[in-house]
XYZ file of C-alpha atoms in Angstrom:
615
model
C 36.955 132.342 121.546
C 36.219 136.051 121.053
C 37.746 139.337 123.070
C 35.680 141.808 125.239
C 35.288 144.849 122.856
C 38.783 146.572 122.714
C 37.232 149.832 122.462
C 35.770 149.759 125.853
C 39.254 149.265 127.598
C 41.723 151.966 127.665
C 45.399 151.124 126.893
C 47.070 148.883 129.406
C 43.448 148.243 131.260
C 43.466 144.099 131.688
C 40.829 142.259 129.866
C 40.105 138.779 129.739
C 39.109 135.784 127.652
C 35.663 135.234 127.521
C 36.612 131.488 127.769
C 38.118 128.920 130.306
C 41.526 129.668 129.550
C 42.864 126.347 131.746
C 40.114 124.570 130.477
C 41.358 125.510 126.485
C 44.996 124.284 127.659
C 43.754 121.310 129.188
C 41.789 120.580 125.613
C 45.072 121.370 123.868
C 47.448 119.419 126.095
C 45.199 116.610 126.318
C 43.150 116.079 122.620
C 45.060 118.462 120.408
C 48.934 118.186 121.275
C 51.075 115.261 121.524
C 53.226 116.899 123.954
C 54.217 120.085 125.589
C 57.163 119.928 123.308
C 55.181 121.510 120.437
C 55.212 125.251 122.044
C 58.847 125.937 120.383
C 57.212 124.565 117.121
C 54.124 126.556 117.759
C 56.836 130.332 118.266
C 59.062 128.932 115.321
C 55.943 128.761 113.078
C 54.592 132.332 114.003
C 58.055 133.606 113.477
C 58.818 131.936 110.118
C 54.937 133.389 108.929
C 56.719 136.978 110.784
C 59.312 136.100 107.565
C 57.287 135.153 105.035
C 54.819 138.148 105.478
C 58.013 140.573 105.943
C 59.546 139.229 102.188
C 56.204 139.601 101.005
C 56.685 143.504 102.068
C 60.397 143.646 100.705
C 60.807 141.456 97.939
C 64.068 142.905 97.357
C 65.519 141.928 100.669
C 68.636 139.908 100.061
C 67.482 135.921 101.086
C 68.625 135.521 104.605
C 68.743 139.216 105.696
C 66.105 138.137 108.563
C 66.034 135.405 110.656
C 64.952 133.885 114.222
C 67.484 134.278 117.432
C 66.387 131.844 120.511
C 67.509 132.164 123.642
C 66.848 130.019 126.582
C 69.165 130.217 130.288
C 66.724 128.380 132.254
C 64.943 131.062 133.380
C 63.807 132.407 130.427
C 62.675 131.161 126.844
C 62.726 133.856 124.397
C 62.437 133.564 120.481
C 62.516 137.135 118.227
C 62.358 137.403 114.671
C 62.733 139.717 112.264
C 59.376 139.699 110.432
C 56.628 142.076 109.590
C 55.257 142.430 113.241
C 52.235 143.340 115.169
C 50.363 145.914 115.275
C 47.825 146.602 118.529
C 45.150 145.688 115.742
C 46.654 142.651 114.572
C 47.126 141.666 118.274
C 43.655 141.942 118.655
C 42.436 139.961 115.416
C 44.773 137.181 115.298
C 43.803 136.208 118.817
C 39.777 137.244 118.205
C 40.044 134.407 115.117
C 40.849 131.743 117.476
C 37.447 129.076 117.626
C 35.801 132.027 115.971
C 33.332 130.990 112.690
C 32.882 134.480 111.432
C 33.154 136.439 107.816
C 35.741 138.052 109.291
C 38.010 134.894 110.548
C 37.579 133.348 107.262
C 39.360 136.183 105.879
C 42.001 136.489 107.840
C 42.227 132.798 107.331
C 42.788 133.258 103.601
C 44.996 136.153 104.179
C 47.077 133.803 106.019
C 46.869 131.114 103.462
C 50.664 131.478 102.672
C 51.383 130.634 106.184
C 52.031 127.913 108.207
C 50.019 128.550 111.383
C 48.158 130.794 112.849
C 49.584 133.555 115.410
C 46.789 133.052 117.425
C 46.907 129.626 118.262
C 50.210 129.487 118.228
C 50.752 131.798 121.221
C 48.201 130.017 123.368
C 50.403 126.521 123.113
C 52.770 127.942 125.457
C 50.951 128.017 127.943
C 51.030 124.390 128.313
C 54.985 125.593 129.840
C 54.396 128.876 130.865
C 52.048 131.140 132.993
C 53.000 134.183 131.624
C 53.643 135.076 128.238
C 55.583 138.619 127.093
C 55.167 139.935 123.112
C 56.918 142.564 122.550
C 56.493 143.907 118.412
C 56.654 146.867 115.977
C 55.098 146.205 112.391
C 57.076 146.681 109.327
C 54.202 147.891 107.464
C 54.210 151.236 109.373
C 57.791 152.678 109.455
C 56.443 154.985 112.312
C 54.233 152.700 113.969
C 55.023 152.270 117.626
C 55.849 149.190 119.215
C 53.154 147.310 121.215
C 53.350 144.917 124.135
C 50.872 142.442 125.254
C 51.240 140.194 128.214
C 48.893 137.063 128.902
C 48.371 135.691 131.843
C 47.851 131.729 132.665
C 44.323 132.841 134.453
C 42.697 134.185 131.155
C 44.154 138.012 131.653
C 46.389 140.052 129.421
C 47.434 143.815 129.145
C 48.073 145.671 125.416
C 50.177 148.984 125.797
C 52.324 150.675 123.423
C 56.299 151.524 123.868
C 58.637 154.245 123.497
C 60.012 153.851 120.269
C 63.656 152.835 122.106
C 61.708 150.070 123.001
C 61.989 147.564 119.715
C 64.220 149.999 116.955
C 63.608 147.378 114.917
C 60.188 145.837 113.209
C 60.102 142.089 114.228
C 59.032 140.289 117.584
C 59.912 138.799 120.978
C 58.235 136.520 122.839
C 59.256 135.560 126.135
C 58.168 132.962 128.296
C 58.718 132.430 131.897
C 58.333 128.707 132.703
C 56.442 126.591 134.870
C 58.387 125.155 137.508
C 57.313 121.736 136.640
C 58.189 122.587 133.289
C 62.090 122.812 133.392
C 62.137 119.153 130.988
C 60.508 121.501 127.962
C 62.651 124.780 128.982
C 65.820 124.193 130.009
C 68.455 125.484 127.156
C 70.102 121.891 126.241
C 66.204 120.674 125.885
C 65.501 124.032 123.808
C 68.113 123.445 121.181
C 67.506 119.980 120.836
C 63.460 121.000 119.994
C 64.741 124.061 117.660
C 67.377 121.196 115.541
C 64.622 118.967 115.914
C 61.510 121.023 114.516
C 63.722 123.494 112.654
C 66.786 121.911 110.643
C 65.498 122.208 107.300
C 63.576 125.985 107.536
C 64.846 128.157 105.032
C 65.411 131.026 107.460
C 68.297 131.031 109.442
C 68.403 130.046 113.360
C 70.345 130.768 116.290
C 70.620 129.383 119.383
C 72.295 131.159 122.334
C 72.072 129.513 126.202
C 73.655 133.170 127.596
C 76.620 131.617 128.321
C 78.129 134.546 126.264
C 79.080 132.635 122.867
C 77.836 133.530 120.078
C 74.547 132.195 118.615
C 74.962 128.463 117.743
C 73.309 127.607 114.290
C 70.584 125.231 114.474
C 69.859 125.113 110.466
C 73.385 125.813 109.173
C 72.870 124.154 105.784
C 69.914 123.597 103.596
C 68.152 119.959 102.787
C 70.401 117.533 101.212
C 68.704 117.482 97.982
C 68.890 121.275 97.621
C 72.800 121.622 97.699
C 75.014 121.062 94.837
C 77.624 118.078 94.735
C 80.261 117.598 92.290
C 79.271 114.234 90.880
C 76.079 112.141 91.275
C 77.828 109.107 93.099
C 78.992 112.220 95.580
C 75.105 113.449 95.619
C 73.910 109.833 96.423
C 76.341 109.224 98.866
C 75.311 112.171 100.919
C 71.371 111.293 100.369
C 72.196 108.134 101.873
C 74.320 109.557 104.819
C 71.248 111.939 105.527
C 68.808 109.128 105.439
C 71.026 106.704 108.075
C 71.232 109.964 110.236
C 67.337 110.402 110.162
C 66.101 106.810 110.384
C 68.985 104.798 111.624
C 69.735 102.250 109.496
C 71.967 102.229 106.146
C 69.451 102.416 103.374
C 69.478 99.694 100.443
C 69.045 102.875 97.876
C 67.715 106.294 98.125
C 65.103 107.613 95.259
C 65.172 111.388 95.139
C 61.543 112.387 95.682
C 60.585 115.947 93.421
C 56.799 117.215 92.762
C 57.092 120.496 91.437
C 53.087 120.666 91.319
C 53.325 121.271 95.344
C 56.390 122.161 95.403
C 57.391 119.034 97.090
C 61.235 117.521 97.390
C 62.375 114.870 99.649
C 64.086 111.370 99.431
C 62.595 107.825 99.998
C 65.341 105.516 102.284
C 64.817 101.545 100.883
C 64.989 99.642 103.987
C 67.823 96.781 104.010
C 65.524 94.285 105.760
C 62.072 92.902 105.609
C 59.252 94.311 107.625
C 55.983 92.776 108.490
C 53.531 93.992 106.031
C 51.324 94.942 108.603
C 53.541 97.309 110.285
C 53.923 100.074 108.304
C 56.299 102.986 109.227
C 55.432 106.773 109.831
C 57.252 108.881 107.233
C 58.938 112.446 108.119
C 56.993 115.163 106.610
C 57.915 118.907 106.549
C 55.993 122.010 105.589
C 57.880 124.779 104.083
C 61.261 123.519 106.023
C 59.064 123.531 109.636
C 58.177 119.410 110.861
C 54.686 118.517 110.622
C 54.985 114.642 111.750
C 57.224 112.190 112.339
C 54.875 109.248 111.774
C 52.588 110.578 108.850
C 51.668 107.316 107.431
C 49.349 108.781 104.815
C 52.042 110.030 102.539
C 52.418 106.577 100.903
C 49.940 104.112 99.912
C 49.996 101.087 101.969
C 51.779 98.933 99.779
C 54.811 100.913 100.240
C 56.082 99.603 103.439
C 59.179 99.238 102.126
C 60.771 102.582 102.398
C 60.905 105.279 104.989
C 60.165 109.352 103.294
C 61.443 112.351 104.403
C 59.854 114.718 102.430
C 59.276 118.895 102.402
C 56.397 120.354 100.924
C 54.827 123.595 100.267
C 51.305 122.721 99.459
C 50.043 120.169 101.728
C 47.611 121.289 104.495
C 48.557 120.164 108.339
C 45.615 119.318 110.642
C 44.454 121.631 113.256
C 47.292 120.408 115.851
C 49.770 120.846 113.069
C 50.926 117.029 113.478
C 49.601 115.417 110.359
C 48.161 115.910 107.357
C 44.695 116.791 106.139
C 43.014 114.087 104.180
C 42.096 115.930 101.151
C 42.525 115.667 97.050
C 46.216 117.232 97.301
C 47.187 114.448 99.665
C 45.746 112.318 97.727
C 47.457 113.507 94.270
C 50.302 113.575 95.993
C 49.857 110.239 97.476
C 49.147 108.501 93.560
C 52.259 110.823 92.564
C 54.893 109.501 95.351
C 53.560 105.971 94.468
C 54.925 106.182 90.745
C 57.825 107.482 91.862
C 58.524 104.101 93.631
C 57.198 102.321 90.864
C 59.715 104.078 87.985
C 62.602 103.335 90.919
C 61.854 99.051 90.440
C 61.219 99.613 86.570
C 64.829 101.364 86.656
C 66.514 98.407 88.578
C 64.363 95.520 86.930
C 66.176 97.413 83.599
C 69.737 98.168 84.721
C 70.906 96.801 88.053
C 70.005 93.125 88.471
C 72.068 93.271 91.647
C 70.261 95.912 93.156
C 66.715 94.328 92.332
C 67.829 90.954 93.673
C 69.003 92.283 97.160
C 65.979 94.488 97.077
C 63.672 91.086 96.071
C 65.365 89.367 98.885
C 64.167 91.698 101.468
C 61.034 93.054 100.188
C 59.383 90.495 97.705
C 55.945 90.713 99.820
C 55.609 94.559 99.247
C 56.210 93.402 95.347
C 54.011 91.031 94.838
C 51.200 93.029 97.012
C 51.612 95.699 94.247
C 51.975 93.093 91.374
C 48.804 92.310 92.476
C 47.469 95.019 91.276
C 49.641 97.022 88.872
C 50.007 95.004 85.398
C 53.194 96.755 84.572
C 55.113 95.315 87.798
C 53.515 91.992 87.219
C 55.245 91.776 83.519
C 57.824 93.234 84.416
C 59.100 91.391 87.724
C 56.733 88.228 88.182
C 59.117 86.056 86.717
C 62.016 86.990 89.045
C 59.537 86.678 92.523
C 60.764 83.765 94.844
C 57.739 81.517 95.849
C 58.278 78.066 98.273
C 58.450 75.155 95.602
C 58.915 71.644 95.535
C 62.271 72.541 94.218
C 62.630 74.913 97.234
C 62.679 78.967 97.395
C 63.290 79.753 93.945
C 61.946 82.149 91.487
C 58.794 81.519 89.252
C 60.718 81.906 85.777
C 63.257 79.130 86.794
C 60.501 76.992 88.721
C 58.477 76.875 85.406
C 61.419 76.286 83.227
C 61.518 72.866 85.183
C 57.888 72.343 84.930
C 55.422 72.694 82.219
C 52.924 72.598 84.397
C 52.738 74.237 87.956
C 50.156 72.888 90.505
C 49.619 75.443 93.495
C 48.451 74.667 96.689
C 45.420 76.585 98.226
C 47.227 76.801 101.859
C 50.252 76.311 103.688
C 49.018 73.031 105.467
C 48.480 71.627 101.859
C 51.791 72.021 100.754
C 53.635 70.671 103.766
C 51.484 67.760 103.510
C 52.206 66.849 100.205
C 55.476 68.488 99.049
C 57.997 65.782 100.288
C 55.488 63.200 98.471
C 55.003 65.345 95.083
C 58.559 66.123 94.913
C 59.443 62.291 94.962
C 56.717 62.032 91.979
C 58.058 64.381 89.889
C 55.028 67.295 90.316
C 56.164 70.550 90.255
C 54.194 72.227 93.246
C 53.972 75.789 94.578
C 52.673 76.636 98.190
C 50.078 79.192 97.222
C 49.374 79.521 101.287
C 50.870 83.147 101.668
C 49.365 86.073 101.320
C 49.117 86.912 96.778
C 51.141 83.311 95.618
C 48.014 81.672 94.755
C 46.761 84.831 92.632
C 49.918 86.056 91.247
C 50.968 82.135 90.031
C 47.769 81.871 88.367
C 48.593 84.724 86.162
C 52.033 82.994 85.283
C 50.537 82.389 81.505
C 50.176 86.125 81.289
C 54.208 86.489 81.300
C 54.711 82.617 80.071
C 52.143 81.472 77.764
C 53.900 78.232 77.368
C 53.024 77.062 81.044
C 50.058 76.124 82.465
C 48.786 76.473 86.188
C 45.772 74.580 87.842
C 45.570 74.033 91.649
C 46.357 71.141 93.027
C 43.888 68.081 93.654
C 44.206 65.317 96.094
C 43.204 62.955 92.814
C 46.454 64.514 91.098
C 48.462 63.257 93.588
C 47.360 59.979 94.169
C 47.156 58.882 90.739
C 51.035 59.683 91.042
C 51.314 56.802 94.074
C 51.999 53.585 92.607
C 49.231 50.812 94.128
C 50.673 47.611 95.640
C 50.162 44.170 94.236
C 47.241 41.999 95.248
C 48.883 39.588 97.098
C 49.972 42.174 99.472
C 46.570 44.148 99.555
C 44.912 40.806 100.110
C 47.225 40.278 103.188
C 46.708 43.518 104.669
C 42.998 44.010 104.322
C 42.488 42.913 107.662
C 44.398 45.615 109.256
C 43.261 47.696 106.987
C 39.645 47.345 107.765
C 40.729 47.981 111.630
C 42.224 50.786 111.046
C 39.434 52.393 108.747
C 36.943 51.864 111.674
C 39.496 53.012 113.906
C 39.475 56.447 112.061
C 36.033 56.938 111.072
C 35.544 59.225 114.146
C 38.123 61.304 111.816
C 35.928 60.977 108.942
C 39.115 59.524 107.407
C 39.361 56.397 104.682
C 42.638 54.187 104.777
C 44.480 53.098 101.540
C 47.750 51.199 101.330
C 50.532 52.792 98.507
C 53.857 52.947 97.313
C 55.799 55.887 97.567
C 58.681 57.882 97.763
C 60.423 58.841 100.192
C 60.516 55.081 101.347
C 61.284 57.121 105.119
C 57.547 58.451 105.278
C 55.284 55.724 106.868
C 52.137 57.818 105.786
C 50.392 61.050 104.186
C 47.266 62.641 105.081
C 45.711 63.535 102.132
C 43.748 66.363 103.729
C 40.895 68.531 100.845
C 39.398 71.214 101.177
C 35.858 69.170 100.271
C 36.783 66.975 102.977
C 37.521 69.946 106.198
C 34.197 71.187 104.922
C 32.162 67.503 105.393
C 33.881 67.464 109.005
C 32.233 71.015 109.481
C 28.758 70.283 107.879
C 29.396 66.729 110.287
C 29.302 68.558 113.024
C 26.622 70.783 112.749
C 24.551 67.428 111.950
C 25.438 66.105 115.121
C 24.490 69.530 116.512
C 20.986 69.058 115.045
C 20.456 65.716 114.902
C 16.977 64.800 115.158
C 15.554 68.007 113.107
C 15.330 68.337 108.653
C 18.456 70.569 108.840
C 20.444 67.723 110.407
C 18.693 65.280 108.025
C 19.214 67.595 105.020
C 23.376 67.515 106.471
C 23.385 63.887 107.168
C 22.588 62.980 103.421
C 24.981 65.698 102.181
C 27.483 63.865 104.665
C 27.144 60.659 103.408
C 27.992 61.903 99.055
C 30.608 63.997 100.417
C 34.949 63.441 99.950
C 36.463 62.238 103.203
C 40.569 62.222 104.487
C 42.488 60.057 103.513
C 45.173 58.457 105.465
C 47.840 56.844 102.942
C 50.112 53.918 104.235
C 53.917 53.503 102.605
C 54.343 49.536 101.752
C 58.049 50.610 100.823
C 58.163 51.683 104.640
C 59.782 49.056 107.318
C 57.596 50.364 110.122
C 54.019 50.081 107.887
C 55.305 46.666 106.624
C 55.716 45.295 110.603
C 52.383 47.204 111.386
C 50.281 45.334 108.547
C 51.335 42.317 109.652
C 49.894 42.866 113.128
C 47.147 40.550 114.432
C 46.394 41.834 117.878
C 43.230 43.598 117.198
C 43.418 46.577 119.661
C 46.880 46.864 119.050
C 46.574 47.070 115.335
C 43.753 49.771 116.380
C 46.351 51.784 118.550
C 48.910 51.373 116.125
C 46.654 53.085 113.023
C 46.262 56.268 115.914
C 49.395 56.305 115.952
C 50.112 56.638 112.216
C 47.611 59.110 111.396
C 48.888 61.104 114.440
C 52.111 60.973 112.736
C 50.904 62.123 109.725
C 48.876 64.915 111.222
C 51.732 66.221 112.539
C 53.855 66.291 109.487
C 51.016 68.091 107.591
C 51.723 70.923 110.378
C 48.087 72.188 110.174
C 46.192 72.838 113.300
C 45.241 69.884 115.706
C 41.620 69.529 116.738
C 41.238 68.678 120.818
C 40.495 64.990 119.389
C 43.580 64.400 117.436
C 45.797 65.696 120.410
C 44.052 62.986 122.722
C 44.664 60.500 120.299
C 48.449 61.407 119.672
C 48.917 61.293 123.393
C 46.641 57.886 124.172
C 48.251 56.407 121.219
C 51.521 56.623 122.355
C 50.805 55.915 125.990
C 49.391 52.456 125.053
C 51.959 51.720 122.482
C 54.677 52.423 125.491
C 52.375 49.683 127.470
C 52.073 47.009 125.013
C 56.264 47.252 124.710
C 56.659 47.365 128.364
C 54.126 44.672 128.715
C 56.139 42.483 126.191
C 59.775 43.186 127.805
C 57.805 41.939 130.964
């Protein structure tokens, strides 16, 4: 957006943008902004640059000898610092560098490089509250320069005149907004101090708030960042971390781990959250820029894996977006990023070394975020694989005491595997881990990294059978009958019958489910999708070499004994349904539309055979 040439225009003549200026707001409200709120932000940033510029000029100022007084009564909003000022020129360039690609922007741009916004850009945010805004301002860099005023109007308009010298006495700024009426949720004076604690509460300037009431100035910052003040011991210094954190975030955190990177001049703390949180919801971290809030939900502080913790962090270097609500994706975030990521790493080293109470409690709630970065960082596998809790046969326990019991560890390749088998391989003595969630399988592989003495392979449906005893051949010899029912019953299953002995006597069967065998029902059905062609040819002979289900009937079990025994062809027929619905259900994997029918027809003519009988 560029001015009409200033030189044309007398002092106080109006001139106008040579833009939309409702059109800009509505781009800023709408694609820039998150909300109107950000227009106190927007005046507290130009101020605090006022500052920094102003100490720049006076290094020997004493450090809080200037500051920013608001002021807000309903009617008016009004913020005034005591920075290095405006001049009529300045006026003129910070608000010709807005959307301007030119030499001379880029300048000014690295001029301002020290700052946190731009003046500019700044100003125009308030219009999303106001239609008029008043800047009144006398530069510190010319004792005798006069003060200037420019007023800009909500249809693209503004005046520039200069002031008696009675006008401002002092160098510094006012603006002053006059509100919308529908804008009285932004402006009113309780709203106004909430925004300035909000936005403002760790600035190193200080800030008043007065609601011309006729007390004096409220402070919104009245003490620096918790980390920067001085406590007499460091169980008083953690204490108050932790007190800051719960008043930030909300909950009581499980430890704080001061956060300090020099480099970019970057200090902060890092709240450990007391409960688990999905791993796929990961929380937005506070971030501040030299004491003014960039975001509330800047994600891209910590890597992913860090989901754990909640930062609040202030930093000097990093470089905020062009709404000034995140952070700029470049190779300081990214330093920083790697940086804040060993910090969290040293914090488990240092309670994996000297608080095994702490790292249990923390293990307890957060062992996914662990093993995620155990995953991939050698040093936290060494150091806290042995102490992760994994679903056993023995139950929730860690790895270190899991392979204490057993030499060798068998893991599962899913969830459904386990459940199917763990009752069964528990009762055989197998030591067997559900490698189903997300890293078991990979990180209990690596086990012999940590534990060369134990081995892991994953388990095979062969394992575990050769661990069921067979039954004599009397009894097979009796039950082949039933047997050879119930195999044709469940060939639409793609499923093989065999008769056992197992423990626990109380399970009547297990589906012995592999992974060969889901993948024949797949290529099955895509055979039966092309029957008739050479793909479905090529599928049918794979289909007939291929590993099938296996439904396994307990002889030690009362209700398999009676069922055996059963001569009734179609009831022998209905009662093998029933069993392998049974045992479907137990492995808790997903039913296909078939097996559901055949759960639910099962039982129906199983209730009308006994009714039949009673009859």
């Amino acid at each position: 957006m560029t001015l009409s040439d200033a030189s044309s225009h007398p002092i106080g003549a109006d001139r106008t943008f040579q833009v939309d200026l409702r059109g800009l707001v509505d781009l800023l409200s709408h694609h820039l902004y998150s909300s109107p709120r950000v227009y106190l932000r927007e005046l507290l940033q130009n101020a605090v640059d006022a500052l920094t510029a102003r100490h720049a000029l006076e290094p020997a100022a004493p450090a809080g000898a200037h500051g920013i007084r608001l002021y807000a009564d309903g009617s008016v909003v009004r913020v005034e610092d005591d920075g290095v000022g405006l001049t009529e020129a300045d006026v003129h360039t910070f608000l010709a560098t807005i959307g301007r690609s030119s030499k001379r922007a880029e300048q000014v741009a690295e001029q301002r490089g020290h700052f946190i916004g731009q003046f500019g850009i700044g100003l125009l945010s308030c219009f999303l509250v106001a239609d008029e805004i008043h800047v009144v301002s006398r530069s510190a860099r010319t004792p005798d320069a006069p003060a200037v005023e420019w007023r800009g109007r909500g249809d693209g308009s503004y005046t520039i005149r200069t002031l008696r010298a009675s006008a401002r006495s002092r160098p510094g700024t006012t603006v002053t907004l006059t509100p919308r009426a529908d804008a009285g949720e932004w402006t009113r004076p309780a709203r106004v101090q909430a925004l300035a604690r909000h936005f403002g509460s760790l600035l190193r300037h200080p800030v008043t708030f007065d609601d011309g009431t006729g007390g004096a100035g409220a402070p919104v910052n009245p003490e620096p960042a918790p980390w920067a003040r001085t406590y007499p011991t460091p169980g008083a210094r953690s204490r108050a971390l932790a007190a800051y954190g719960e008043e930030v975030f909300g909950f009581t955190p499980l430890d704080t781990i001061e956060l300090d990177l020099p480099a970019v001049g970057l200090k902060g703390i890092a709240c450990v959250l007391p409960q688990a949180v999905p791993a796929s919801r990961r929380h937005g971290h506070r971030v501040h820029v030299k004491g003014m809030l960039l975001s509330e939900q800047a994600e891209e502080i910590l890597p992913e894996w860090a989901f754990f913790v909640r930062c609040v962090v202030d930093a000097e270097s990093l470089r905020p977006t062009a709404s000034r609500e995140s952070l700029y994706e470049d190779d300081t975030l990214a330093a920083v990023r790697d940086a804040l990521a060993e910090r969290l790493r040293a914090w488990i080293a240092r309670a994996a070394a000297s608080d095994p109470d702490l790292l249990a409690r923390f293990l307890h709630a957060h062992h996914l975020a662990v093993k995620s970065l155990a995953v991939h960082d050698d040093e936290i596998l060494r150091m806290l694989l042995p102490w992760l809790p994994f679903e056993t046969t023995d139950g929730h326990t860690t790895l270190d005491e899991f392979a204490r019991t057993h030499r060798t560890v068998l893991v599962t390749s899913s969830v459904e595997e386990f459940r199917q088998v763990a009752a069964i391989a528990s009762a055989a003595g197998l030591g067997v881990v559900n490698g189903g969630y997300t890293y078991d399988r990979e990180l209990v592989h690596r086990l012999p990294e940590i534990r060369p003495e134990s081995s892991v392979a994953d388990l095979d449906p062969a394992t575990l059978t050769a661990h069921l005893d067979p039954v004599d051949r009397e009894t097979e010899l009796a039950a082949a009958t039933y047997l050879a029912r119930a195999r044709e019953a469940l060939a639409v299953f793609d499923c093989d019958v065999a008769l056992r002995t197992f423990q626990p006597a109380s399970a009547p069967a297990l589906l012995v489910d592999s992974r060969e065998a889901r993948h024949e029902r797949t290529r099955s059905q895509l055979a039966r999708e092309q029957e008739g062609g050479l793909w479905g040819d090529i599928l049918g002979a794979l289909r007939q070499e291929a590993p099938r289900a296996q439904l396994i009937l307990n002889q030690l079990n009362p209700l398999v004994r009676t069922a055996v025994a059963i001569d009734e062809p179609e009831l022998a027929r209905t009662s093998a349904e029933a069993l392998y619905g049974q045992a479907a259900l137990l492995s808790r994997r997903p039913l296909r539309p078939a097996e559901s029918s055949l759960i639910n027809r099962s039982f129906l003519d199983l209730l009308a055979h006994a009714l039949r009988k009673d009859n």
